[in-house]
């Protein structure tokens, strides 16, 4: 099969990789209908995360089951399926509590690499969720979004306690932040402040339900959120970047007693204990338990109540993966979809 390998900073290649095979009776093999580049893939692309040699890339996937192991019972060949970026058994105590991304048997799909034509999915019964029949082609991008960025944005909104009567601020205007806006609207938030300097992203945030746009960052951004909220700060803040500045901006923009849902992959973030102590802010987040939300998200997409696929503003064949990485790195695209 053809698959994406990263050899080092800004060195992305599409090359022949071995076809996956069933290794455990709980495995499934899927043929990818679509995959994509994630914002987190840009950390190694920019050299901020070090690679240990050539590395298969990709952890988002939607496609058709080709083969299943002898122990798989919930999906069958021919099913169109979506799974999380973490494979999980969905039966351990952590999974049953709704935190499948921290399953005691979790396997990271990024280590397998799903920017490819085929992929092996471990723990298929606990990881994959089938759609009701084969989806219309125009829904495939939205189902792909559910594999990570939609599920992550949704978890961020839940972790931030977004809901009726709440003002939600969103730090980060990438795909996760934009879908955090969508999630906050679906959860009933009264007011949604999107923090963005980029006009195309601002427009999509407004389409997804943002009521206000704040272009300032850092302390200036915090001041603007407080100005919009009568000096209190937002009830709920989604942090979707993962830097020191974004995390402190999120905490400082939250009112006392409010909630921060943080899902940006943290890089060199250090929280000052005294400020955190006196902030009175709830912090919750981490790797999103996408599997927990997949049935709900698949239903909303199937009924066309939400259109998360709009975050894909660049659509390329898998062979052009290097162009996809470059476009996202240069902020010429919000999120690039790759078609094997």
mmCIF file of C-alpha atoms in Angstrom:
data_model
loop_
_atom_site.group_PDB
_atom_site.id
_atom_site.type_symbol
_atom_site.label_atom_id
_atom_site.label_comp_id
_atom_site.label_asym_id
_atom_site.label_seq_id
_atom_site.Cartn_x
_atom_site.Cartn_y
_atom_site.Cartn_z
ATOM 1 C CA UNK A 1 0.000 0.000 0.000
ATOM 2 C CA UNK A 2 0.975 3.648 -0.245
ATOM 3 C CA UNK A 3 1.424 5.539 3.002
ATOM 4 C CA UNK A 4 2.893 8.740 4.428
ATOM 5 C CA UNK A 5 6.246 8.638 6.187
ATOM 6 C CA UNK A 6 7.996 11.552 7.887
ATOM 7 C CA UNK A 7 11.778 11.399 7.783
ATOM 8 C CA UNK A 8 12.429 14.631 9.628
ATOM 9 C CA UNK A 9 11.394 18.291 9.785
ATOM 10 C CA UNK A 10 9.568 19.241 6.566
ATOM 11 C CA UNK A 11 10.517 15.915 4.981
ATOM 12 C CA UNK A 12 7.246 14.115 4.185
ATOM 13 C CA UNK A 13 7.212 11.280 1.671
ATOM 14 C CA UNK A 14 4.542 8.971 0.269
ATOM 15 C CA UNK A 15 6.013 5.541 -0.306
ATOM 16 C CA UNK A 16 5.283 1.837 -0.366
ATOM 17 C CA UNK A 17 4.556 0.354 3.046
ATOM 18 C CA UNK A 18 3.688 -3.270 3.867
ATOM 19 C CA UNK A 19 -0.008 -4.061 3.674
ATOM 20 C CA UNK A 20 -1.392 -4.516 7.194
ATOM 21 C CA UNK A 21 -2.395 -7.988 8.334
ATOM 22 C CA UNK A 22 -4.484 -9.315 11.185
ATOM 23 C CA UNK A 23 -2.077 -9.692 14.114
ATOM 24 C CA UNK A 24 -4.569 -10.323 16.912
ATOM 25 C CA UNK A 25 -8.059 -11.865 16.779
ATOM 26 C CA UNK A 26 -9.408 -8.489 17.948
ATOM 27 C CA UNK A 27 -7.986 -6.606 14.910
ATOM 28 C CA UNK A 28 -9.755 -5.277 11.842
ATOM 29 C CA UNK A 29 -8.306 -4.086 8.533
ATOM 30 C CA UNK A 30 -9.980 -1.077 6.930
ATOM 31 C CA UNK A 31 -9.599 0.551 3.535
ATOM 32 C CA UNK A 32 -9.424 4.292 4.075
ATOM 33 C CA UNK A 33 -12.043 6.376 2.288
ATOM 34 C CA UNK A 34 -10.394 9.526 3.637
ATOM 35 C CA UNK A 35 -7.687 10.562 6.052
ATOM 36 C CA UNK A 36 -6.130 13.903 6.907
ATOM 37 C CA UNK A 37 -3.344 15.943 8.446
ATOM 38 C CA UNK A 38 -3.806 16.951 12.088
ATOM 39 C CA UNK A 39 -2.501 20.106 13.722
ATOM 40 C CA UNK A 40 -0.552 17.848 16.086
ATOM 41 C CA UNK A 41 1.272 16.388 13.078
ATOM 42 C CA UNK A 42 2.842 19.816 12.608
ATOM 43 C CA UNK A 43 4.847 19.553 15.845
ATOM 44 C CA UNK A 44 7.268 16.967 14.386
ATOM 45 C CA UNK A 45 6.968 18.579 10.940
ATOM 46 C CA UNK A 46 8.355 21.794 12.438
ATOM 47 C CA UNK A 47 11.016 19.919 14.395
ATOM 48 C CA UNK A 48 9.444 20.681 17.797
ATOM 49 C CA UNK A 49 8.829 16.967 18.428
ATOM 50 C CA UNK A 50 11.793 14.736 17.620
ATOM 51 C CA UNK A 51 11.361 11.607 15.510
ATOM 52 C CA UNK A 52 13.232 8.364 16.057
ATOM 53 C CA UNK A 53 13.879 7.686 12.388
ATOM 54 C CA UNK A 54 11.328 7.480 9.543
ATOM 55 C CA UNK A 55 7.862 7.445 11.075
ATOM 56 C CA UNK A 56 4.424 6.458 9.710
ATOM 57 C CA UNK A 57 2.013 9.364 10.041
ATOM 58 C CA UNK A 58 -1.667 9.851 10.674
ATOM 59 C CA UNK A 59 -4.214 8.948 13.332
ATOM 60 C CA UNK A 60 -7.565 10.024 11.828
ATOM 61 C CA UNK A 61 -9.521 7.614 9.688
ATOM 62 C CA UNK A 62 -12.831 6.609 8.187
ATOM 63 C CA UNK A 63 -13.357 3.796 5.749
ATOM 64 C CA UNK A 64 -14.710 0.367 4.909
ATOM 65 C CA UNK A 65 -13.890 -2.826 6.803
ATOM 66 C CA UNK A 66 -12.052 -5.335 4.598
ATOM 67 C CA UNK A 67 -11.165 -8.058 7.079
ATOM 68 C CA UNK A 68 -11.783 -8.879 10.730
ATOM 69 C CA UNK A 69 -10.117 -11.096 13.291
ATOM 70 C CA UNK A 70 -11.866 -14.152 14.660
ATOM 71 C CA UNK A 71 -12.911 -12.400 17.892
ATOM 72 C CA UNK A 72 -14.491 -9.309 16.281
ATOM 73 C CA UNK A 73 -18.291 -9.256 16.560
ATOM 74 C CA UNK A 74 -19.541 -5.653 16.310
ATOM 75 C CA UNK A 75 -18.349 -4.770 12.789
ATOM 76 C CA UNK A 76 -18.126 -6.842 9.619
ATOM 77 C CA UNK A 77 -16.567 -6.553 6.158
ATOM 78 C CA UNK A 78 -18.396 -3.952 4.107
ATOM 79 C CA UNK A 79 -19.269 -1.714 7.082
ATOM 80 C CA UNK A 80 -18.302 1.948 6.878
ATOM 81 C CA UNK A 81 -16.623 2.741 10.192
ATOM 82 C CA UNK A 82 -15.042 5.554 12.172
ATOM 83 C CA UNK A 83 -12.683 5.127 15.092
ATOM 84 C CA UNK A 84 -10.768 7.222 17.586
ATOM 85 C CA UNK A 85 -7.078 8.138 17.492
ATOM 86 C CA UNK A 86 -6.739 5.795 20.484
ATOM 87 C CA UNK A 87 -7.824 2.183 20.114
ATOM 88 C CA UNK A 88 -9.617 1.064 23.279
ATOM 89 C CA UNK A 89 -11.318 -2.062 24.578
ATOM 90 C CA UNK A 90 -14.368 -0.006 25.699
ATOM 91 C CA UNK A 91 -14.908 -2.447 28.568
ATOM 92 C CA UNK A 92 -12.349 -1.593 31.275
ATOM 93 C CA UNK A 93 -13.367 0.549 34.238
ATOM 94 C CA UNK A 94 -11.772 3.656 32.717
ATOM 95 C CA UNK A 95 -13.605 3.158 29.420
ATOM 96 C CA UNK A 96 -16.913 2.558 31.176
ATOM 97 C CA UNK A 97 -16.397 5.861 32.999
ATOM 98 C CA UNK A 98 -16.187 7.590 29.595
ATOM 99 C CA UNK A 99 -12.417 7.997 29.250
ATOM 100 C CA UNK A 100 -11.596 5.561 26.466
ATOM 101 C CA UNK A 101 -8.501 7.536 25.477
ATOM 102 C CA UNK A 102 -6.973 6.421 28.780
ATOM 103 C CA UNK A 103 -8.081 2.779 28.447
ATOM 104 C CA UNK A 104 -5.781 0.420 30.315
ATOM 105 C CA UNK A 105 -5.218 -1.379 26.990
ATOM 106 C CA UNK A 106 -5.113 1.748 24.809
ATOM 107 C CA UNK A 107 -3.076 1.689 21.602
ATOM 108 C CA UNK A 108 -2.133 4.895 19.812
ATOM 109 C CA UNK A 109 -3.268 4.817 16.188
ATOM 110 C CA UNK A 110 -0.564 7.332 15.325
ATOM 111 C CA UNK A 111 2.010 4.597 15.895
ATOM 112 C CA UNK A 112 0.279 2.569 13.171
ATOM 113 C CA UNK A 113 -0.152 5.489 10.785
ATOM 114 C CA UNK A 114 -3.470 6.067 9.035
ATOM 115 C CA UNK A 115 -2.346 8.464 6.300
ATOM 116 C CA UNK A 116 -2.403 5.417 4.077
ATOM 117 C CA UNK A 117 -4.555 3.274 1.836
ATOM 118 C CA UNK A 118 -5.131 0.574 4.456
ATOM 119 C CA UNK A 119 -4.847 0.431 8.231
ATOM 120 C CA UNK A 120 -4.967 -2.154 10.987
ATOM 121 C CA UNK A 121 -7.247 -1.160 13.851
ATOM 122 C CA UNK A 122 -6.559 -2.971 17.128
ATOM 123 C CA UNK A 123 -9.367 -3.683 19.592
ATOM 124 C CA UNK A 124 -11.859 -3.227 16.774
ATOM 125 C CA UNK A 125 -14.969 -4.034 18.813
ATOM 126 C CA UNK A 126 -14.160 -1.296 21.307
ATOM 127 C CA UNK A 127 -12.776 1.212 18.818
ATOM 128 C CA UNK A 128 -14.833 1.196 15.622
ATOM 129 C CA UNK A 129 -18.390 2.434 15.230
ATOM 130 C CA UNK A 130 -20.306 1.682 12.024
ATOM 131 C CA UNK A 131 -22.570 4.162 10.276
ATOM 132 C CA UNK A 132 -26.108 3.127 9.308
ATOM 133 C CA UNK A 133 -25.252 1.932 5.805
ATOM 134 C CA UNK A 134 -22.712 3.365 3.393
ATOM 135 C CA UNK A 135 -22.764 7.176 3.651
ATOM 136 C CA UNK A 136 -23.285 9.623 0.829
ATOM 137 C CA UNK A 137 -19.936 10.829 -0.499
ATOM 138 C CA UNK A 138 -20.497 14.379 0.732
ATOM 139 C CA UNK A 139 -20.756 13.138 4.336
ATOM 140 C CA UNK A 140 -17.383 11.373 4.370
ATOM 141 C CA UNK A 141 -15.414 14.514 5.396
ATOM 142 C CA UNK A 142 -17.742 15.045 8.333
ATOM 143 C CA UNK A 143 -17.411 11.438 9.465
ATOM 144 C CA UNK A 144 -13.639 11.757 9.160
ATOM 145 C CA UNK A 145 -13.761 14.875 11.358
ATOM 146 C CA UNK A 146 -15.547 12.810 14.022
ATOM 147 C CA UNK A 147 -12.442 10.609 14.312
ATOM 148 C CA UNK A 148 -10.517 13.365 16.074
ATOM 149 C CA UNK A 149 -11.122 17.095 15.683
ATOM 150 C CA UNK A 150 -14.907 17.008 16.150
ATOM 151 C CA UNK A 151 -14.701 14.563 19.041
ATOM 152 C CA UNK A 152 -11.888 16.595 20.573
ATOM 153 C CA UNK A 153 -13.738 19.889 20.193
ATOM 154 C CA UNK A 154 -16.835 18.258 21.685
ATOM 155 C CA UNK A 155 -14.910 16.928 24.678
ATOM 156 C CA UNK A 156 -13.355 20.366 25.187
ATOM 157 C CA UNK A 157 -16.794 21.956 25.305
ATOM 158 C CA UNK A 158 -18.052 19.301 27.740
ATOM 159 C CA UNK A 159 -14.941 19.658 29.911
ATOM 160 C CA UNK A 160 -15.495 23.424 29.940
ATOM 161 C CA UNK A 161 -19.096 22.836 31.094
ATOM 162 C CA UNK A 162 -20.556 24.673 28.097
ATOM 163 C CA UNK A 163 -24.320 24.817 28.207
ATOM 164 C CA UNK A 164 -27.454 26.955 28.373
ATOM 165 C CA UNK A 165 -26.933 30.394 29.842
ATOM 166 C CA UNK A 166 -23.151 30.131 29.549
ATOM 167 C CA UNK A 167 -20.649 32.358 27.790
ATOM 168 C CA UNK A 168 -17.946 30.255 26.130
ATOM 169 C CA UNK A 169 -14.606 31.625 24.899
ATOM 170 C CA UNK A 170 -12.502 29.563 22.485
ATOM 171 C CA UNK A 171 -8.716 30.005 22.431
ATOM 172 C CA UNK A 172 -7.399 28.639 19.128
ATOM 173 C CA UNK A 173 -8.905 28.900 15.651
ATOM 174 C CA UNK A 174 -7.653 25.633 14.172
ATOM 175 C CA UNK A 175 -10.015 22.783 13.355
ATOM 176 C CA UNK A 176 -10.402 21.753 17.010
ATOM 177 C CA UNK A 177 -11.171 25.283 18.174
ATOM 178 C CA UNK A 178 -13.659 25.826 15.360
ATOM 179 C CA UNK A 179 -15.415 22.555 16.137
ATOM 180 C CA UNK A 180 -15.360 23.520 19.810
ATOM 181 C CA UNK A 181 -17.484 26.485 18.710
ATOM 182 C CA UNK A 182 -19.858 24.080 16.934
ATOM 183 C CA UNK A 183 -20.009 21.835 20.004
ATOM 184 C CA UNK A 184 -20.671 24.733 22.370
ATOM 185 C CA UNK A 185 -23.562 25.839 20.168
ATOM 186 C CA UNK A 186 -24.964 22.289 20.076
ATOM 187 C CA UNK A 187 -24.702 22.110 23.860
ATOM 188 C CA UNK A 188 -26.798 25.267 24.121
ATOM 189 C CA UNK A 189 -24.277 27.993 24.981
ATOM 190 C CA UNK A 190 -25.837 31.441 24.974
ATOM 191 C CA UNK A 191 -22.767 33.355 23.832
ATOM 192 C CA UNK A 192 -19.619 32.083 22.099
ATOM 193 C CA UNK A 193 -16.492 34.220 21.765
ATOM 194 C CA UNK A 194 -14.091 32.963 19.105
ATOM 195 C CA UNK A 195 -10.536 34.259 19.454
ATOM 196 C CA UNK A 196 -9.094 34.509 15.950
ATOM 197 C CA UNK A 197 -7.062 36.849 13.773
ATOM 198 C CA UNK A 198 -7.742 35.069 10.495
ATOM 199 C CA UNK A 199 -10.761 36.155 8.450
ATOM 200 C CA UNK A 200 -11.612 32.777 6.826
ATOM 201 C CA UNK A 201 -11.506 31.114 10.240
ATOM 202 C CA UNK A 202 -13.566 33.916 11.755
ATOM 203 C CA UNK A 203 -16.217 33.374 9.071
ATOM 204 C CA UNK A 204 -16.384 29.642 9.742
ATOM 205 C CA UNK A 205 -16.580 30.296 13.490
ATOM 206 C CA UNK A 206 -19.570 32.546 12.867
ATOM 207 C CA UNK A 207 -21.173 29.864 10.689
ATOM 208 C CA UNK A 208 -20.701 27.378 13.507
ATOM 209 C CA UNK A 209 -22.375 29.640 16.045
ATOM 210 C CA UNK A 210 -19.875 32.203 17.366
ATOM 211 C CA UNK A 211 -21.536 35.429 18.484
ATOM 212 C CA UNK A 212 -18.367 37.494 18.988
ATOM 213 C CA UNK A 213 -14.888 37.608 17.468
ATOM 214 C CA UNK A 214 -11.866 38.707 19.505
ATOM 215 C CA UNK A 215 -8.668 39.342 17.551
ATOM 216 C CA UNK A 216 -6.416 40.210 20.492
ATOM 217 C CA UNK A 217 -4.124 37.619 22.073
ATOM 218 C CA UNK A 218 -2.489 37.133 25.464
ATOM 219 C CA UNK A 219 -3.287 39.708 28.133
ATOM 220 C CA UNK A 220 -4.993 41.938 25.568
ATOM 221 C CA UNK A 221 -7.250 39.042 24.611
ATOM 222 C CA UNK A 222 -8.056 38.379 28.268
ATOM 223 C CA UNK A 223 -8.929 42.039 28.777
ATOM 224 C CA UNK A 224 -11.232 41.982 25.767
ATOM 225 C CA UNK A 225 -13.073 38.869 26.991
ATOM 226 C CA UNK A 226 -13.531 40.478 30.390
ATOM 227 C CA UNK A 227 -14.790 43.648 28.748
ATOM 228 C CA UNK A 228 -17.392 41.595 26.867
ATOM 229 C CA UNK A 229 -18.485 39.809 30.040
ATOM 230 C CA UNK A 230 -18.953 42.708 32.433
ATOM 231 C CA UNK A 231 -15.508 42.257 33.957
ATOM 232 C CA UNK A 232 -16.150 38.673 35.093
ATOM 233 C CA UNK A 233 -14.625 36.531 32.342
ATOM 234 C CA UNK A 234 -16.279 33.651 30.510
ATOM 235 C CA UNK A 235 -18.069 30.829 32.296
ATOM 236 C CA UNK A 236 -16.374 28.294 30.004
ATOM 237 C CA UNK A 237 -13.121 28.498 28.053
ATOM 238 C CA UNK A 238 -11.858 25.997 25.493
ATOM 239 C CA UNK A 239 -8.059 25.833 25.134
ATOM 240 C CA UNK A 240 -7.192 24.280 21.761
ATOM 241 C CA UNK A 241 -3.554 25.200 21.145
ATOM 242 C CA UNK A 242 -1.243 23.727 23.788
ATOM 243 C CA UNK A 243 1.268 26.532 24.409
ATOM 244 C CA UNK A 244 2.132 28.423 27.576
ATOM 245 C CA UNK A 245 0.524 31.583 26.204
ATOM 246 C CA UNK A 246 -2.697 29.879 25.155
ATOM 247 C CA UNK A 247 -3.112 28.048 28.455
ATOM 248 C CA UNK A 248 -2.569 31.162 30.552
ATOM 249 C CA UNK A 249 -4.857 33.137 28.248
ATOM 250 C CA UNK A 250 -7.559 30.505 28.784
ATOM 251 C CA UNK A 251 -7.194 30.413 32.582
ATOM 252 C CA UNK A 252 -7.094 34.203 32.909
ATOM 253 C CA UNK A 253 -10.132 34.654 30.636
ATOM 254 C CA UNK A 254 -12.206 32.358 32.872
ATOM 255 C CA UNK A 255 -14.294 33.788 35.699
ATOM 256 C CA UNK A 256 -13.881 32.496 39.242
ATOM 257 C CA UNK A 257 -15.817 29.242 39.486
ATOM 258 C CA UNK A 258 -15.653 28.787 35.712
ATOM 259 C CA UNK A 259 -14.274 25.875 33.729
ATOM 260 C CA UNK A 260 -11.369 25.459 31.300
ATOM 261 C CA UNK A 261 -11.493 22.511 28.901
ATOM 262 C CA UNK A 262 -7.954 22.034 27.588
ATOM 263 C CA UNK A 263 -7.293 19.778 24.615
ATOM 264 C CA UNK A 264 -4.301 21.401 22.900
ATOM 265 C CA UNK A 265 -1.377 18.974 23.098
ATOM 266 C CA UNK A 266 0.748 20.669 25.783
ATOM 267 C CA UNK A 267 4.261 21.743 24.832
ATOM 268 C CA UNK A 268 6.386 23.266 27.602
ATOM 269 C CA UNK A 269 3.356 24.420 29.589
ATOM 270 C CA UNK A 270 4.080 25.270 33.215
ATOM 271 C CA UNK A 271 1.270 26.551 35.453
ATOM 272 C CA UNK A 272 2.090 28.999 38.263
ATOM 273 C CA UNK A 273 0.669 27.367 41.358
ATOM 274 C CA UNK A 274 -0.162 30.557 43.249
ATOM 275 C CA UNK A 275 -2.112 32.061 40.351
ATOM 276 C CA UNK A 276 -3.934 28.800 39.762
ATOM 277 C CA UNK A 277 -4.775 28.514 43.467
ATOM 278 C CA UNK A 278 -6.371 31.947 43.656
ATOM 279 C CA UNK A 279 -8.113 31.757 40.270
ATOM 280 C CA UNK A 280 -10.878 29.481 41.534
ATOM 281 C CA UNK A 281 -10.982 27.913 38.059
ATOM 282 C CA UNK A 282 -11.788 24.280 37.235
ATOM 283 C CA UNK A 283 -9.314 22.606 34.848
ATOM 284 C CA UNK A 284 -10.184 19.460 32.928
ATOM 285 C CA UNK A 285 -8.935 18.040 29.658
ATOM 286 C CA UNK A 286 -6.297 15.930 27.988
ATOM 287 C CA UNK A 287 -6.573 13.437 25.126
ATOM 288 C CA UNK A 288 -10.232 13.429 24.121
ATOM 289 C CA UNK A 289 -12.202 10.204 24.679
ATOM 290 C CA UNK A 290 -13.537 10.408 21.120
ATOM 291 C CA UNK A 291 -15.003 6.885 21.280
ATOM 292 C CA UNK A 292 -17.365 8.027 24.037
ATOM 293 C CA UNK A 293 -18.955 10.614 21.741
ATOM 294 C CA UNK A 294 -18.865 8.761 18.403
ATOM 295 C CA UNK A 295 -22.440 7.359 18.510
ATOM 296 C CA UNK A 296 -23.856 10.829 19.205
ATOM 297 C CA UNK A 297 -21.688 12.516 16.588
ATOM 298 C CA UNK A 298 -22.427 9.902 13.922
ATOM 299 C CA UNK A 299 -26.148 10.369 14.529
ATOM 300 C CA UNK A 300 -25.932 14.168 14.243
ATOM 301 C CA UNK A 301 -23.912 13.902 11.028
ATOM 302 C CA UNK A 302 -26.177 11.235 9.525
ATOM 303 C CA UNK A 303 -29.211 13.445 10.159
ATOM 304 C CA UNK A 304 -27.248 16.405 8.712
ATOM 305 C CA UNK A 305 -27.756 18.478 11.848
ATOM 306 C CA UNK A 306 -24.072 19.438 11.879
ATOM 307 C CA UNK A 307 -21.490 19.849 9.107
ATOM 308 C CA UNK A 308 -18.040 19.512 10.701
ATOM 309 C CA UNK A 309 -16.547 18.602 7.325
ATOM 310 C CA UNK A 310 -16.403 22.304 6.489
ATOM 311 C CA UNK A 311 -13.119 22.520 8.386
ATOM 312 C CA UNK A 312 -11.487 20.716 5.464
ATOM 313 C CA UNK A 313 -10.656 23.582 3.141
ATOM 314 C CA UNK A 314 -8.012 21.680 1.194
ATOM 315 C CA UNK A 315 -8.752 18.356 -0.535
ATOM 316 C CA UNK A 316 -5.797 16.483 -2.048
ATOM 317 C CA UNK A 317 -4.860 12.974 -3.149
ATOM 318 C CA UNK A 318 -2.719 11.036 -0.703
ATOM 319 C CA UNK A 319 0.196 11.366 -3.129
ATOM 320 C CA UNK A 320 0.236 15.122 -2.425
ATOM 321 C CA UNK A 321 0.599 14.736 1.343
ATOM 322 C CA UNK A 322 3.711 16.931 1.394
ATOM 323 C CA UNK A 323 1.677 19.797 -0.084
ATOM 324 C CA UNK A 324 -0.989 19.257 2.588
ATOM 325 C CA UNK A 325 1.565 19.543 5.386
ATOM 326 C CA UNK A 326 3.103 22.641 3.852
ATOM 327 C CA UNK A 327 -0.269 24.359 3.409
ATOM 328 C CA UNK A 328 -1.241 23.760 7.025
ATOM 329 C CA UNK A 329 2.196 24.784 8.280
ATOM 330 C CA UNK A 330 1.900 28.078 6.380
ATOM 331 C CA UNK A 331 -1.701 28.568 7.602
ATOM 332 C CA UNK A 332 -2.903 28.488 4.002
ATOM 333 C CA UNK A 333 -5.352 25.759 5.031
ATOM 334 C CA UNK A 334 -7.291 25.071 8.211
ATOM 335 C CA UNK A 335 -7.207 21.316 7.692
ATOM 336 C CA UNK A 336 -6.178 19.185 4.723
ATOM 337 C CA UNK A 337 -8.116 16.087 3.705
ATOM 338 C CA UNK A 338 -6.254 13.320 1.899
ATOM 339 C CA UNK A 339 -7.976 10.812 -0.380
ATOM 340 C CA UNK A 340 -6.128 7.483 -0.761
#
